[in-house]
CSV table of N, CA and C in Angstrom, one decimal:
chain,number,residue,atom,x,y,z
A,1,UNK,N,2.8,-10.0,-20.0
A,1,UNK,CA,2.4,-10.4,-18.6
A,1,UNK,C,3.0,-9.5,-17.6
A,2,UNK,N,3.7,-8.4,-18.1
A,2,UNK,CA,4.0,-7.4,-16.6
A,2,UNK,C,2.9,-6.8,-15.9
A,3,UNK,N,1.7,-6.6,-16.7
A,3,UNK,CA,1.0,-6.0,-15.8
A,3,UNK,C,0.6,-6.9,-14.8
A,4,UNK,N,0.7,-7.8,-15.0
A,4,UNK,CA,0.1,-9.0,-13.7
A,4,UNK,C,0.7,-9.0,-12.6
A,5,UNK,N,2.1,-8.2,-12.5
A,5,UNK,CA,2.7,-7.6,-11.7
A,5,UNK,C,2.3,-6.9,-10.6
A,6,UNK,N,1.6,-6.1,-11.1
A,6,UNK,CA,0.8,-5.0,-10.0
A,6,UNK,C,-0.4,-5.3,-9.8
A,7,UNK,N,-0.5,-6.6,-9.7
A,7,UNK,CA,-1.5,-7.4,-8.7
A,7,UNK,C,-1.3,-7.7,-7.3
A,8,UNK,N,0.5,-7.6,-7.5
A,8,UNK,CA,0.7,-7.4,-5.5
A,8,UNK,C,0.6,-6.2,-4.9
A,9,UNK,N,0.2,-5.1,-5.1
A,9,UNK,CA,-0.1,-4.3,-4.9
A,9,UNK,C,-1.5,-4.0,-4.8
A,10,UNK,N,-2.6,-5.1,-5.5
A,10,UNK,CA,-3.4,-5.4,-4.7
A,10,UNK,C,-3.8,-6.0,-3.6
A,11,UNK,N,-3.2,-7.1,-3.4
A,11,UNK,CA,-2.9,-8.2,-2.8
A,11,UNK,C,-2.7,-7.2,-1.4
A,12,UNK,N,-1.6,-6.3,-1.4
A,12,UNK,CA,-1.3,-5.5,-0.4
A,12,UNK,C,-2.5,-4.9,0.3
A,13,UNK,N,-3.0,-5.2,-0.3
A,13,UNK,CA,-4.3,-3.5,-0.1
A,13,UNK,C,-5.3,-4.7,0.5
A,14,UNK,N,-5.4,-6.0,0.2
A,14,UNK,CA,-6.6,-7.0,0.4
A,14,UNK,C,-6.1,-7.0,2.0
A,15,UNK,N,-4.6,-7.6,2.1
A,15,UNK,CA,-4.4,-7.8,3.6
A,15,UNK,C,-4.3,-6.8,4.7
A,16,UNK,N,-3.7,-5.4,4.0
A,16,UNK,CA,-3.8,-4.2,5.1
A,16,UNK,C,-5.4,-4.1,5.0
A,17,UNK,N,-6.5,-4.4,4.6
A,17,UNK,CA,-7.8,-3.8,4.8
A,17,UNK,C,-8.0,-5.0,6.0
A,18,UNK,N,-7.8,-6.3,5.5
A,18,UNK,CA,-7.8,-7.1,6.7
A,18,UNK,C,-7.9,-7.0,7.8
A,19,UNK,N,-6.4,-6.6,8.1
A,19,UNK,CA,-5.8,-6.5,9.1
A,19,UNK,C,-6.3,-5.2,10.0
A,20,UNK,N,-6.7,-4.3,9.4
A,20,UNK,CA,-7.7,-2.9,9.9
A,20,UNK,C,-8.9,-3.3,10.6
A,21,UNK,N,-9.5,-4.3,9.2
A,21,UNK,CA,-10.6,-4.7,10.1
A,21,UNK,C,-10.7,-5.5,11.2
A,22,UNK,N,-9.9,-6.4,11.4
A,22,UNK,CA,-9.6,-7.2,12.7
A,22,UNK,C,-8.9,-6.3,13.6
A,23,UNK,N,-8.1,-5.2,13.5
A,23,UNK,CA,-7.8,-4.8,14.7
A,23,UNK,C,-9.1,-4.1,15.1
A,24,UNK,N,-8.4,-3.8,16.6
A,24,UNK,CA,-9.6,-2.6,17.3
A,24,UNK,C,-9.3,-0.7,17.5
A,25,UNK,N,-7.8,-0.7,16.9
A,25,UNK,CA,-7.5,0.9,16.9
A,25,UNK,C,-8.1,1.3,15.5
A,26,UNK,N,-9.0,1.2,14.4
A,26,UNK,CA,-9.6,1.9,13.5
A,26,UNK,C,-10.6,1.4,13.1
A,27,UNK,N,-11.8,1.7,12.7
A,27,UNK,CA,-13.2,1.2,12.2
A,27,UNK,C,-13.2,0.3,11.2
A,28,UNK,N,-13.5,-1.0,11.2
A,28,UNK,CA,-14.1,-1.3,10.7
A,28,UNK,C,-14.3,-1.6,9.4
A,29,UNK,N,-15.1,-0.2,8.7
A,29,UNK,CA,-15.5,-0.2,7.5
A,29,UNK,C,-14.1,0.3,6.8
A,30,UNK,N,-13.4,0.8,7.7
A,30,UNK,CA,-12.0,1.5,6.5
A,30,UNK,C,-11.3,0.2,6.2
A,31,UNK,N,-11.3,-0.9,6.9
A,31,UNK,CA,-10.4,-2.2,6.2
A,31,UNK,C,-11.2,-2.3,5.7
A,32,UNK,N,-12.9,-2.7,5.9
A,32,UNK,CA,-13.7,-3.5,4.4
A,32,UNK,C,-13.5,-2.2,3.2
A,33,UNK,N,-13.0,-1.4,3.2
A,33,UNK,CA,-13.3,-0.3,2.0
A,33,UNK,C,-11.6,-0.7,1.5
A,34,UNK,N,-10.7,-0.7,2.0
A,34,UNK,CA,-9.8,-1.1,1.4
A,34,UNK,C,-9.5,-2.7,0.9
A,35,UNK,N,-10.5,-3.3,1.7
A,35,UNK,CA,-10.5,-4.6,1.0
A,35,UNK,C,-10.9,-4.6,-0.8
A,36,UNK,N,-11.8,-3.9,-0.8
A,36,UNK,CA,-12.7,-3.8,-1.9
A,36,UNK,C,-11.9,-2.9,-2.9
A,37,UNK,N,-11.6,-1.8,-2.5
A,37,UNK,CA,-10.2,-1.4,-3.0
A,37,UNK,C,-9.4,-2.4,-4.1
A,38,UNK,N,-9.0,-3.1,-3.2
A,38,UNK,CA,-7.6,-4.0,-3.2
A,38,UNK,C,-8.4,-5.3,-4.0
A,39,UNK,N,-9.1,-5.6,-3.7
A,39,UNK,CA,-10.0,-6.4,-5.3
A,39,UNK,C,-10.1,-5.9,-6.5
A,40,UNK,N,-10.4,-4.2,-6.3
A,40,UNK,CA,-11.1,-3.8,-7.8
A,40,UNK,C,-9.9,-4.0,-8.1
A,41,UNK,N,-8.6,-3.4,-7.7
A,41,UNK,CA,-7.0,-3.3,-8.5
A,41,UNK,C,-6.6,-4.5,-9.1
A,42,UNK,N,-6.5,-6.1,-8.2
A,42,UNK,CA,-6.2,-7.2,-8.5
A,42,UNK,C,-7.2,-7.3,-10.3
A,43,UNK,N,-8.7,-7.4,-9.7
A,43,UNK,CA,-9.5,-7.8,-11.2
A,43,UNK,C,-9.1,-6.7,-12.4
A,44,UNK,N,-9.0,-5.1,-12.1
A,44,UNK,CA,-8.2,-4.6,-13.1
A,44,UNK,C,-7.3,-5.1,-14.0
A,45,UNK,N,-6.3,-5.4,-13.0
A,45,UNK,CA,-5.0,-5.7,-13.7
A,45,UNK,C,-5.0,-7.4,-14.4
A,46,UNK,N,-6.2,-7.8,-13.2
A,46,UNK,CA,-6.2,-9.3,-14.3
A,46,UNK,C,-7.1,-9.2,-15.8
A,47,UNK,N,-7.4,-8.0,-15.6
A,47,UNK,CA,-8.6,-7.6,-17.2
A,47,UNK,C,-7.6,-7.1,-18.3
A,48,UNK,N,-6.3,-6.6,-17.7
A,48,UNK,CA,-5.4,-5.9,-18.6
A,48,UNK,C,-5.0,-7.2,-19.8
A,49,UNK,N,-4.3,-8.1,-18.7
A,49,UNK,CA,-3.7,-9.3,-19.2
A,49,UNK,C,-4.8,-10.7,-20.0
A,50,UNK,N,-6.2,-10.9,-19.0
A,50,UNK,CA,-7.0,-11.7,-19.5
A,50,UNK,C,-7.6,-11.4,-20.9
A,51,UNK,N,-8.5,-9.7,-20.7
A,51,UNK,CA,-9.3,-9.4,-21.9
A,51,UNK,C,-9.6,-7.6,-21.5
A,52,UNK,N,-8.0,-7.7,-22.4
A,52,UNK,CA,-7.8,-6.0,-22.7
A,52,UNK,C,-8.5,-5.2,-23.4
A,53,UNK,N,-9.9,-5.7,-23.8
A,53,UNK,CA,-11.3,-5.3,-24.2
A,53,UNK,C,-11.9,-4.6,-23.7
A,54,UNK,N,-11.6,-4.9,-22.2
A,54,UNK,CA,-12.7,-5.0,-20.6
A,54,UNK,C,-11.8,-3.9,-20.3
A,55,UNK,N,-10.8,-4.0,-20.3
A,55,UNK,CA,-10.1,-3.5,-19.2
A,55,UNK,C,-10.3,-1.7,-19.7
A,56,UNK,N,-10.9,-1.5,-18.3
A,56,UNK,CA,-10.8,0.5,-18.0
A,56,UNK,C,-10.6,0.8,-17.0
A,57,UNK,N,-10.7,2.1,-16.3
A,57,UNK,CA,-10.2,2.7,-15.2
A,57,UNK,C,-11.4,2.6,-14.5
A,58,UNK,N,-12.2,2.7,-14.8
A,58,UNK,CA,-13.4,2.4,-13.9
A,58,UNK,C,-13.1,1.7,-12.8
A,59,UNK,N,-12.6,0.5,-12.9
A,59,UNK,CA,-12.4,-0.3,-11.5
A,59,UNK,C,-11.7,0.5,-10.4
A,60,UNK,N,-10.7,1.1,-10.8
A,60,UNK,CA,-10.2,2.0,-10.2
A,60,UNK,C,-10.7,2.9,-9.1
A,61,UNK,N,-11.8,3.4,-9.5
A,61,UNK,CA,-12.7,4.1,-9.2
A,61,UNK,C,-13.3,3.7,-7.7
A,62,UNK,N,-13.5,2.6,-7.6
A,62,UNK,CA,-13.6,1.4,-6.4
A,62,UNK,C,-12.4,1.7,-5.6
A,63,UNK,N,-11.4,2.1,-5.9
A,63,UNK,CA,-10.1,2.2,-4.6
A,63,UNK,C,-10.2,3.4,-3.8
A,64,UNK,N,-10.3,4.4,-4.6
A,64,UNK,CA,-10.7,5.7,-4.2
A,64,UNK,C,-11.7,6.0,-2.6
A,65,UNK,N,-12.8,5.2,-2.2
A,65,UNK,CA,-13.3,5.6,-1.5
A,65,UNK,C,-12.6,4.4,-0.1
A,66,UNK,N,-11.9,3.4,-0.4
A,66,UNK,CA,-11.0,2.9,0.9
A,66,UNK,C,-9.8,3.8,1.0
A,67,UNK,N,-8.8,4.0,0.2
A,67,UNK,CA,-7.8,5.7,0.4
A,67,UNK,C,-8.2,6.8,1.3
A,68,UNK,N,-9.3,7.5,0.8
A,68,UNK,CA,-9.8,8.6,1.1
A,68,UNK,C,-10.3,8.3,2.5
A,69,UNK,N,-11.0,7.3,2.7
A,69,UNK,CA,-11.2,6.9,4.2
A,69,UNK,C,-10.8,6.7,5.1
A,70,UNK,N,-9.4,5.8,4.7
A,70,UNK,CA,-8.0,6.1,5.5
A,70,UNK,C,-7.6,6.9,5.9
A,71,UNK,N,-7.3,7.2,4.7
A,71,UNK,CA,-6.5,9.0,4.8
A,71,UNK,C,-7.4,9.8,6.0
A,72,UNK,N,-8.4,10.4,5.8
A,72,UNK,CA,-9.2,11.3,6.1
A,72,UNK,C,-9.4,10.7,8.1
A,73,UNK,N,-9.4,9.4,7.9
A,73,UNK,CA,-9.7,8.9,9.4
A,73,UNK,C,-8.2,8.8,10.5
A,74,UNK,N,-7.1,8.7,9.9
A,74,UNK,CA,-6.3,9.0,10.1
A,74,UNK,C,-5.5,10.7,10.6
A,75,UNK,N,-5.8,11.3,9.8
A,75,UNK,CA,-5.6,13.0,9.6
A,75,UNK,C,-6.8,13.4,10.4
A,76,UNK,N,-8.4,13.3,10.7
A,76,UNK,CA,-8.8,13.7,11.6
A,76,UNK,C,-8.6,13.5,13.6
A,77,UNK,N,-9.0,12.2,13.1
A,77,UNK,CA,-9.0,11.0,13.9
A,77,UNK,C,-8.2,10.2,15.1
A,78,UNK,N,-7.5,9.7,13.9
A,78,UNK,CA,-6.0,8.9,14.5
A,78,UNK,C,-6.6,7.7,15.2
A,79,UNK,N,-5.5,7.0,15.4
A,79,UNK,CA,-5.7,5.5,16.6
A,79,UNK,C,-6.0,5.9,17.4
A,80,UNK,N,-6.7,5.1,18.2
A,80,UNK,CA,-7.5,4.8,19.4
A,80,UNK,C,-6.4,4.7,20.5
A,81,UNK,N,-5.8,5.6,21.2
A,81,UNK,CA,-4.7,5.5,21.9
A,81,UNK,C,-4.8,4.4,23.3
A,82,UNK,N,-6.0,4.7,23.7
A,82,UNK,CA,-6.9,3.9,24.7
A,82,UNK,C,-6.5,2.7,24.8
A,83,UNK,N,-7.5,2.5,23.5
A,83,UNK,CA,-7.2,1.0,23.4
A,83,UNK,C,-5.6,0.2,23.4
A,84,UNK,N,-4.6,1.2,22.4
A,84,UNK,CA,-3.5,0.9,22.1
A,84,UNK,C,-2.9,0.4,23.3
A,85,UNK,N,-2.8,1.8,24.5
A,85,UNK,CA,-2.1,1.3,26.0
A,85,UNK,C,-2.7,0.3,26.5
A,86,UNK,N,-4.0,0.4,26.3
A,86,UNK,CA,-4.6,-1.1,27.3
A,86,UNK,C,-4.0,-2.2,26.9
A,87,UNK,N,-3.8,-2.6,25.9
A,87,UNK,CA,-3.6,-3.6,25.1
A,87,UNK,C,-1.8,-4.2,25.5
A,88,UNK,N,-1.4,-3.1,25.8
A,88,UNK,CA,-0.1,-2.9,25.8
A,88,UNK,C,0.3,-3.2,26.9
A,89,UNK,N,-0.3,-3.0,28.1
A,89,UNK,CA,-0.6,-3.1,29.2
A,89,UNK,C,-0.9,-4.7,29.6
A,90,UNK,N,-1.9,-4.6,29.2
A,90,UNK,CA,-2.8,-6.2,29.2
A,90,UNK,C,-2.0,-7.4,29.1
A,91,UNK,N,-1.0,-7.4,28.0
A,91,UNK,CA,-0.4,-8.1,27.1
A,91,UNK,C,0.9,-8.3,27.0
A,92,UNK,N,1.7,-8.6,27.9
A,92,UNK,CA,3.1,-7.9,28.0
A,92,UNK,C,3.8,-9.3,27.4
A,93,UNK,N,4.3,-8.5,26.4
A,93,UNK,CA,5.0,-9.9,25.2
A,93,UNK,C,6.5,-10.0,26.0
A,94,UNK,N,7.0,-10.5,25.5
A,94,UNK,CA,8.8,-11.1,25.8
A,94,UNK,C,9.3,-9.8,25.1
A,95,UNK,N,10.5,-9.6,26.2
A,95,UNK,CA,11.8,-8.7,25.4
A,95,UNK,C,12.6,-9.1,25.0
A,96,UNK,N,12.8,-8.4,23.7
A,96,UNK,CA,14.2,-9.2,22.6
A,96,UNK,C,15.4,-8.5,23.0
């Protein structure tokens, strides 16, 4: 049952895609592509442990294009600085 382990490391990837897509400093589709991501890895690793029959890298295959879209949106791209200051601006939380 160790592999069932590296299902939080799905898990990770389910809530950072989330959390991408609910913000407003990056698009969108890069959290839903890391969402989906972050599923294939969870159902992987639960195929390792359920029915190690099934289980291939293929799923994997699925993470590849939320990574790369990150990556690539980031390294061209970057945050939305705009938005960032406005927000920051807008919003003035308590100082610790």
């Amino acid at each position: 049952m160790a592999d069932c382990s590296w299902c939080s490391i799905g898990v990770a990837w389910v809530l950072r895609g989330y959390l991408i897509a609910r913000s407003e400093y990056l698009p969108k589709f890069v959290g839903a592509l890391l969402v989906l991501g972050g599923l294939a890895f969870i159902a992987r690793n639960l195929t390792i442990v359920l029915a190690p029959a099934f289980a291939g890298g293929w799923l994997l295959l699925l993470s590849i294009p939320g990574v790369l879209a990150l990556t690539l949106w980031l390294v061209v791209k970057g945050v939305d600085v705009s938005k960032w200051e406005a927000r920051i601006t807008s919003d003035p939380s308590p100082e610790r």
